[in-house]
Tab-separated table of C-alpha atoms and ligand atoms in Angstrom:
chain	number	residue	atom	x	y	z
A	1	MET	CA	123.220	13.914	100.759
A	2	SER	CA	123.574	10.221	101.269
A	3	PHE	CA	126.384	8.737	99.209
A	4	PHE	CA	124.520	5.483	99.518
A	5	LYS	CA	121.194	6.578	98.209
A	6	ASN	CA	121.013	4.078	95.391
A	7	ILE	CA	120.645	0.967	97.490
A	8	PHE	CA	119.695	2.411	100.844
A	9	SER	CA	115.912	2.468	100.732
A	10	LYS	CA	114.059	5.418	102.170
A	11	GLU	CA	112.122	3.266	104.639
A	12	LYS	CA	115.243	1.555	105.860
A	13	LYS	CA	116.992	4.867	106.369
A	14	GLU	CA	114.050	6.351	108.250
A	15	THR	CA	113.886	3.354	110.584
A	16	LEU	CA	117.622	3.496	111.166
A	17	ASP	CA	117.586	7.264	111.731
A	18	LYS	CA	114.816	6.872	114.248
A	19	GLY	CA	116.486	3.888	115.924
A	20	LEU	CA	119.697	5.861	116.383
A	21	GLU	CA	118.000	9.032	117.620
A	22	LYS	CA	118.937	8.694	121.290
A	23	THR	CA	122.496	7.664	120.547
A	24	LYS	CA	122.919	10.584	118.198
A	25	SER	CA	121.405	13.268	120.385
A	26	SER	CA	123.512	12.177	123.329
A	27	PHE	CA	126.652	11.928	121.203
A	28	PHE	CA	126.294	15.281	119.480
A	29	SER	CA	125.395	17.149	122.634
A	30	LYS	CA	128.537	15.761	124.270
A	31	LEU	CA	130.503	16.617	121.155
A	32	SER	CA	129.346	20.217	121.166
A	33	LYS	CA	130.314	20.535	124.829
A	34	ALA	CA	133.681	19.033	123.982
A	35	VAL	CA	134.452	21.818	121.526
A	36	ALA	CA	132.680	24.680	123.283
A	37	GLY	CA	134.707	27.878	123.035
A	38	LYS	CA	137.329	26.233	120.813
A	39	ALA	CA	137.842	27.236	117.207
A	40	LYS	CA	140.618	24.793	116.468
A	41	VAL	CA	141.129	21.069	117.045
A	42	ASP	CA	143.963	21.030	119.588
A	43	ASP	CA	145.116	18.637	122.308
A	44	ASP	CA	142.351	19.718	124.668
A	45	VAL	CA	139.706	19.068	122.054
A	46	LEU	CA	141.230	15.670	121.276
A	47	ASP	CA	141.216	14.761	124.975
A	48	ASN	CA	137.584	15.758	125.247
A	49	LEU	CA	136.742	13.901	122.058
A	50	GLU	CA	138.333	10.765	123.439
A	51	GLU	CA	136.103	11.060	126.477
A	52	VAL	CA	133.025	11.570	124.313
A	53	LEU	CA	133.754	8.448	122.257
A	54	VAL	CA	134.505	6.275	125.280
A	55	SER	CA	131.419	7.469	127.121
A	56	SER	CA	129.367	6.745	123.979
A	57	ASP	CA	130.367	3.077	124.242
A	58	VAL	CA	132.581	3.013	121.176
A	59	GLY	CA	135.101	1.142	123.357
A	60	VAL	CA	138.596	2.181	124.383
A	61	GLU	CA	140.537	0.398	121.637
A	62	THR	CA	138.419	1.706	118.797
A	63	THR	CA	138.369	5.181	120.342
A	64	LEU	CA	142.170	5.251	120.428
A	65	LYS	CA	142.307	4.257	116.766
A	66	ILE	CA	139.931	7.069	115.858
A	67	ILE	CA	141.868	9.621	117.920
A	68	ASP	CA	145.143	8.501	116.283
A	69	ARG	CA	143.668	9.080	112.863
A	70	ILE	CA	142.441	12.515	113.793
A	71	GLU	CA	145.778	13.423	115.388
A	72	GLU	CA	147.448	12.479	112.161
A	73	ARG	CA	145.158	14.799	110.245
A	74	VAL	CA	145.796	17.592	112.703
A	75	SER	CA	149.538	17.231	112.174
A	76	ARG	CA	149.089	17.156	108.403
A	77	ASP	CA	146.713	20.080	108.008
A	78	LYS	CA	147.954	23.113	109.864
A	79	TYR	CA	144.564	24.260	110.932
A	80	LEU	CA	141.544	22.073	111.607
A	81	GLY	CA	138.522	24.015	112.747
A	82	THR	CA	136.183	22.454	115.296
A	83	ASP	CA	133.360	23.173	112.867
A	84	GLU	CA	134.891	20.507	110.644
A	85	LEU	CA	135.111	17.961	113.429
A	86	ASN	CA	131.814	16.333	112.632
A	87	GLN	CA	132.825	15.743	109.020
A	88	ILE	CA	136.297	14.566	110.003
A	89	LEU	CA	134.922	12.102	112.513
A	90	ARG	CA	132.552	10.770	109.937
A	91	GLU	CA	135.342	10.252	107.433
A	92	GLU	CA	137.706	8.650	109.889
A	93	ILE	CA	135.106	6.276	111.346
A	94	ALA	CA	134.005	5.286	107.843
A	95	GLY	CA	137.665	4.776	106.921
A	96	LEU	CA	138.301	2.655	109.990
A	97	LEU	CA	135.298	0.432	109.392
A	98	SER	CA	136.115	0.055	105.722
A	99	GLU	CA	139.339	-1.699	106.721
A	100	THR	CA	137.312	-4.763	107.646
A	101	ASN	CA	135.632	-6.542	104.798
A	102	THR	CA	132.395	-7.138	106.676
A	103	GLY	CA	129.285	-5.036	107.031
A	104	ASP	CA	128.886	-4.669	103.278
A	105	GLU	CA	125.626	-6.563	102.936
A	106	THR	CA	122.504	-4.592	102.150
A	107	ASP	CA	119.799	-7.208	102.034
A	108	PHE	CA	118.501	-10.320	103.797
A	109	THR	CA	120.022	-13.152	101.824
A	110	ILE	CA	121.358	-16.629	102.383
A	111	PRO	CA	124.029	-18.392	100.351
A	112	VAL	CA	122.470	-20.106	97.349
A	113	ASN	CA	124.487	-23.277	97.655
A	114	SER	CA	123.381	-24.416	101.099
A	115	LYS	CA	119.861	-25.682	101.158
A	116	PRO	CA	118.581	-26.023	103.772
A	117	TYR	CA	120.474	-23.200	105.440
A	118	VAL	CA	120.617	-23.917	109.155
A	119	LEU	CA	120.847	-20.887	111.425
A	120	MET	CA	121.338	-21.382	115.140
A	121	VAL	CA	120.654	-18.398	117.379
A	122	VAL	CA	122.511	-18.091	120.686
A	123	GLY	CA	122.985	-15.500	123.434
A	124	VAL	CA	122.272	-14.889	127.103
A	125	ASN	CA	118.710	-14.492	128.322
A	126	GLY	CA	116.693	-11.475	127.393
A	127	VAL	CA	118.962	-10.114	124.650
A	128	GLY	CA	116.339	-10.542	121.922
A	129	LYS	CA	117.000	-13.965	120.398
A	130	THR	CA	113.388	-15.014	119.931
A	131	THR	CA	112.345	-11.590	118.654
A	132	THR	CA	115.231	-11.543	116.187
A	133	ILE	CA	114.205	-15.001	114.949
A	134	GLY	CA	110.644	-13.792	114.378
A	135	LYS	CA	111.875	-10.752	112.463
A	136	LEU	CA	114.258	-12.892	110.390
A	137	ALA	CA	111.502	-15.385	109.595
A	138	SER	CA	109.399	-12.519	108.307
A	139	GLN	CA	112.211	-11.115	106.137
A	140	PHE	CA	113.202	-14.460	104.669
A	141	LYS	CA	109.591	-15.251	103.958
A	142	LYS	CA	109.173	-11.954	102.143
A	143	LYS	CA	112.020	-13.084	99.915
A	144	GLY	CA	109.982	-16.130	99.012
A	145	LEU	CA	112.062	-18.507	101.100
A	146	LYS	CA	110.538	-21.425	102.942
A	147	VAL	CA	111.289	-21.065	106.650
A	148	ILE	CA	110.872	-23.416	109.629
A	149	LEU	CA	111.513	-22.626	113.299
A	150	GLY	CA	112.722	-24.936	116.064
A	151	ALA	CA	111.936	-24.213	119.719
A	152	ALA	CA	115.114	-25.617	121.247
A	153	ASP	CA	114.871	-23.306	124.240
A	154	THR	CA	113.037	-25.873	126.338
A	155	PHE	CA	114.200	-24.399	129.621
A	156	ARG	CA	111.096	-22.268	130.090
A	157	ALA	CA	107.558	-23.014	128.921
A	158	ALA	CA	107.088	-19.340	128.051
A	159	ALA	CA	110.068	-19.490	125.707
A	160	ILE	CA	108.337	-22.085	123.551
A	161	ASP	CA	105.102	-20.102	123.577
A	162	GLN	CA	106.934	-16.929	122.592
A	163	LEU	CA	108.433	-18.577	119.544
A	164	GLN	CA	105.000	-19.986	118.741
A	165	VAL	CA	103.612	-16.439	118.729
A	166	TRP	CA	106.203	-15.425	116.142
A	167	ALA	CA	105.530	-18.565	114.101
A	168	ASP	CA	101.826	-17.670	114.035
A	169	ARG	CA	102.530	-14.041	113.237
A	170	THR	CA	104.783	-14.896	110.316
A	171	ASP	CA	102.781	-17.958	109.310
A	172	VAL	CA	105.805	-20.201	109.440
A	173	PRO	CA	105.840	-23.804	110.754
A	174	ILE	CA	107.411	-24.523	114.123
A	175	VAL	CA	108.734	-27.724	115.671
A	176	ARG	CA	108.284	-27.886	119.426
A	177	GLN	CA	108.209	-30.348	122.270
A	178	GLU	CA	107.288	-30.183	125.934
A	179	MET	CA	109.141	-27.871	128.286
A	180	GLY	CA	112.123	-29.672	129.777
A	181	SER	CA	112.617	-31.970	126.791
A	182	ASP	CA	116.050	-32.383	125.244
A	183	PRO	CA	116.905	-29.277	123.167
A	184	ALA	CA	119.130	-31.338	120.877
A	185	SER	CA	116.197	-33.597	120.142
A	186	VAL	CA	114.043	-30.592	119.185
A	187	ALA	CA	116.835	-29.314	116.946
A	188	PHE	CA	117.183	-32.735	115.320
A	189	ASP	CA	113.434	-32.948	114.663
A	190	THR	CA	113.399	-29.432	113.235
A	191	VAL	CA	116.243	-30.066	110.813
A	192	GLN	CA	114.709	-33.409	109.825
A	193	SER	CA	111.343	-31.796	109.240
A	194	GLY	CA	112.968	-28.950	107.312
A	195	VAL	CA	114.721	-31.410	105.021
A	196	ASN	CA	111.536	-33.435	104.517
A	197	HIS	CA	109.527	-30.357	103.616
A	198	GLY	CA	112.132	-28.723	101.414
A	199	ALA	CA	112.775	-25.753	103.718
A	200	ASP	CA	115.254	-23.121	102.563
A	201	VAL	CA	116.004	-21.755	106.018
A	202	ILE	CA	115.865	-23.548	109.372
A	203	ILE	CA	116.172	-21.312	112.434
A	204	ILE	CA	116.861	-22.819	115.854
A	205	ASP	CA	116.106	-20.867	119.037
A	206	THR	CA	118.219	-21.792	122.056
A	207	ALA	CA	118.128	-21.138	125.787
A	208	GLY	CA	119.979	-18.148	127.185
A	209	ARG	CA	120.018	-19.364	130.719
A	210	LEU	CA	120.794	-22.779	132.105
A	211	HIS	CA	121.988	-23.834	135.521
A	212	ASN	CA	125.477	-22.661	134.647
A	213	LYS	CA	127.633	-21.501	131.756
A	214	VAL	CA	129.400	-24.812	131.221
A	215	ASN	CA	126.035	-26.541	130.870
A	216	LEU	CA	124.953	-23.961	128.338
A	217	MET	CA	128.072	-24.337	126.196
A	218	ASN	CA	127.876	-28.144	126.366
A	219	GLU	CA	124.294	-27.992	125.285
A	220	LEU	CA	125.065	-25.782	122.292
A	221	THR	CA	127.791	-28.219	121.249
A	222	LYS	CA	125.396	-31.124	121.569
A	223	ILE	CA	122.728	-29.352	119.506
A	224	LYS	CA	125.246	-28.769	116.719
A	225	ARG	CA	126.447	-32.368	116.759
A	226	VAL	CA	122.956	-33.790	116.602
A	227	MET	CA	121.894	-31.514	113.720
A	228	GLN	CA	124.922	-32.704	111.765
A	229	LYS	CA	123.443	-36.201	111.712
A	230	VAL	CA	120.855	-34.816	109.294
A	231	VAL	CA	122.757	-32.017	107.567
A	232	PRO	CA	126.515	-32.659	107.899
A	233	ASP	CA	127.615	-29.043	107.473
A	234	ALA	CA	124.967	-27.593	109.807
A	235	PRO	CA	124.796	-25.102	111.377
A	236	HIS	CA	125.791	-22.804	108.530
A	237	ASP	CA	125.574	-19.818	110.801
A	238	VAL	CA	125.755	-19.440	114.576
A	239	LEU	CA	124.299	-16.027	115.283
A	240	LEU	CA	125.176	-14.489	118.645
A	241	VAL	CA	122.608	-11.921	119.734
A	242	LEU	CA	123.854	-9.026	121.900
A	243	ASP	CA	121.772	-6.409	123.676
A	244	GLY	CA	123.201	-3.090	122.480
A	245	SER	CA	121.546	-1.186	125.320
A	246	THR	CA	123.961	-2.838	127.737
A	247	GLY	CA	126.897	-1.078	126.065
A	248	GLN	CA	130.223	-2.438	127.228
A	249	ASN	CA	128.477	-5.465	128.685
A	250	ALA	CA	127.583	-6.514	125.138
A	251	PHE	CA	131.294	-6.361	124.336
A	252	GLU	CA	132.097	-8.606	127.278
A	253	GLN	CA	129.420	-11.106	126.320
A	254	ALA	CA	130.750	-11.246	122.786
A	255	LYS	CA	134.251	-11.897	124.121
A	256	GLN	CA	133.128	-14.652	126.474
A	257	PHE	CA	130.770	-16.373	124.074
A	258	THR	CA	133.196	-16.406	121.184
A	259	LYS	CA	135.798	-17.931	123.464
A	260	ALA	CA	133.482	-20.691	124.643
A	261	THR	CA	131.723	-21.669	121.434
A	262	GLU	CA	132.023	-21.083	117.716
A	263	VAL	CA	130.098	-17.987	116.648
A	264	THR	CA	129.959	-16.941	112.991
A	265	SER	CA	127.930	-13.741	113.100
A	266	LEU	CA	126.534	-11.130	115.472
A	267	ALA	CA	123.266	-9.274	115.895
A	268	VAL	CA	123.125	-6.161	118.074
A	269	THR	CA	119.596	-5.427	119.282
A	270	LYS	CA	117.714	-2.680	121.111
A	271	LEU	CA	119.631	0.189	119.529
A	272	ASP	CA	116.451	2.218	119.744
A	273	GLY	CA	115.783	3.502	123.220
A	274	THR	CA	119.459	3.606	124.130
A	275	ALA	CA	122.251	6.165	123.896
A	276	LYS	CA	124.787	3.352	123.637
A	277	GLY	CA	124.505	2.732	119.900
A	278	GLY	CA	128.184	3.630	119.473
A	279	VAL	CA	128.858	0.094	120.662
A	280	VAL	CA	128.138	-1.119	117.121
A	281	ILE	CA	131.113	0.887	115.830
A	282	GLY	CA	133.409	-0.709	118.411
A	283	ILE	CA	132.058	-4.220	117.934
A	284	SER	CA	132.344	-4.101	114.167
A	285	ASP	CA	135.865	-2.737	114.425
A	286	GLN	CA	137.093	-5.174	117.022
A	287	PHE	CA	135.596	-8.558	116.368
A	288	GLN	CA	136.646	-10.754	113.484
A	289	ILE	CA	133.050	-11.911	113.431
A	290	PRO	CA	130.766	-9.722	111.332
A	291	VAL	CA	127.821	-7.787	112.733
A	292	LYS	CA	125.113	-9.041	110.381
A	293	TYR	CA	121.938	-7.578	111.848
A	294	ILE	CA	120.859	-4.697	114.062
A	295	GLY	CA	117.619	-4.450	116.017
A	296	VAL	CA	116.085	-0.985	116.000
A	297	GLY	CA	112.678	-1.629	117.575
A	298	GLU	CA	110.250	-4.262	118.778
A	299	GLY	CA	108.214	-4.415	115.578
A	300	ILE	CA	108.434	-7.131	112.980
A	301	ASP	CA	110.176	-4.833	110.475
A	302	ASP	CA	112.611	-3.415	112.995
A	303	LEU	CA	115.516	-5.661	112.107
A	304	GLN	CA	118.035	-4.455	109.554
A	305	VAL	CA	120.942	-5.970	107.737
A	306	PHE	CA	123.899	-4.103	109.180
A	307	ASN	CA	125.704	-2.056	106.586
A	308	LYS	CA	128.599	0.023	107.896
A	309	HIS	CA	128.223	2.710	105.215
A	310	GLU	CA	124.536	3.145	105.948
A	311	PHE	CA	125.242	3.155	109.673
A	312	VAL	CA	127.868	5.893	109.477
A	313	ASP	CA	125.726	7.778	106.995
A	314	SER	CA	122.793	7.735	109.380
A	315	PHE	CA	124.925	8.522	112.413
A	316	PHE	CA	126.529	11.627	110.914
A	317	LYS	CA	123.653	12.790	108.818
B	401	GTP	N1	113.227	-1.863	121.727
B	401	GTP	C1	113.626	-3.047	121.309
B	401	GTP	N2	113.276	-4.132	121.986
B	401	GTP	C2	113.698	-5.336	121.548
B	401	GTP	C3	114.506	-5.475	120.384
B	401	GTP	N3	114.763	-6.797	120.215
B	401	GTP	C4	114.133	-7.441	121.240
B	401	GTP	N4	113.494	-6.572	122.041
B	401	GTP	C5	112.711	-6.839	123.266
B	401	GTP	O1	113.525	-7.455	124.240
B	401	GTP	C6	112.768	-8.332	125.056
B	401	GTP	C7	113.439	-9.688	125.118
B	401	GTP	O2	113.425	-10.259	123.828
B	401	GTP	P1	113.397	-11.825	123.576
B	401	GTP	O3	113.371	-11.997	122.101
B	401	GTP	O4	112.357	-12.485	124.374
B	401	GTP	O5	114.815	-12.217	124.144
B	401	GTP	P2	115.435	-13.680	124.278
B	401	GTP	O6	116.904	-13.521	124.049
B	401	GTP	O7	114.725	-14.635	123.430
B	401	GTP	O8	115.198	-13.979	125.813
B	401	GTP	P3	115.150	-15.408	126.575
B	401	GTP	O9	114.261	-16.282	125.771
B	401	GTP	O10	114.621	-15.052	127.916
B	401	GTP	O11	116.550	-15.900	126.638
B	401	GTP	C8	111.386	-8.354	124.444
B	401	GTP	O12	110.548	-7.522	125.185
B	401	GTP	C9	111.591	-7.800	123.041
B	401	GTP	O13	110.457	-7.153	122.532
B	401	GTP	C10	114.896	-4.274	119.675
B	401	GTP	O14	115.606	-4.272	118.669
B	401	GTP	N5	114.410	-3.107	120.192
B	402	MG	MG1	113.724	-16.412	123.873
C-alpha cells in the first residue's frame, strides 16, 4: 500500500507507474538475475547489485552510497534474505533521498510573493524544453494563473512555430518576433507585456543550439540582464531541462550547464520509453539543484511535479 496515498492522486500515480514501466521491468529483471540461486545477501550479491544499479543509470557515486547502506545493514542483521532485497533497497533509496530537502513538492505552484514569476527554460537541443513549457502552461492555467510565453529561441523558425502550437493548444498568449531576431529583445518584450497584462507566470523558451557553447551561455546571460530591466529579480527560476533517456549523458549536461550558467531547478524528461529512469535517483541525490519536474510522455498532462516519495513508491511498488 502506498504510504503516500493521501496526497498522491490516483491519476498521477497511474501516469507515473506507466512512465516508469520500462525502467522498472529492466531493473527488476536484472535484480532477479543478480540474486538467482542465492538465499542470502552476501558479497557476491552486493557486487551484482552494484552492477545492476550502475547499469540502470543511477550513477556510480549514488550507487556506492546505496551499497554502503546495504552493507551496513548486512553487518547489523546476521541474516538478510535476498527475498527482502527489494524492500531493503526501497528503504535505503528512500532514506538516501530524504537526506536532501528537495523533491518534497506535490503540486504545480509558484511562490506567492513574486508576481510576475519569470521562468526561463534552458537546455541543449531536443531535450524537451518547448514541450515542457507547453505542459507547464497548461498546469499553471488549470490553477487559475495567468500565463504568457516568450519565443526567445529565434535560432530556428520551427522553434517559434512549435511554441506557437503550444500557446494555441493551451490558449495562452505568446510574444514572438521573426526568426533570427535578438532573443534578449523577445524576452524583454515578453516580460514587459506580462507586466502590462498582469501575468502571474512568464515562461521564456530559449535556444538549445547556437554556433558554439560560449555563444549560448553569453546569450543566456544577456537574456537575464535584459529581463531585469523590467523585473529586477527576474528570472525567478532557471529551469534546466535534461533528456532522461540519455542516461549518464543527462548527468554530464547537468554538470556542464550548471558550471557555465546559473541554474535553479531541473526537469528530467522522456522517462517513458526508456530503461534509464534510475538517472532521476542519481541526479536528485547528487545535484544541489532540485529536480522539480519529470516528463513521462508527450501528452499535455504528462508532466509531473517530482516528488521523491512518490517516485520511490512507484518504483518499488
Ligand atoms: N516520450 C516523451 N517525449 C517527450 C517528452 N518531452 C518531450 N518529448 C519529445 O521530445 C521531442 C523534442 O521536444 P522539444 O520540446 O521540441 O525539445 P526542445 O528542447 O524544445 O528542442 P529544440 O527546440 O530543438 O532545442 C518532441 O518530439 C517531444 O514530443 C517526454 O516526457 N516523453
Ligand atoms: Mg524548442
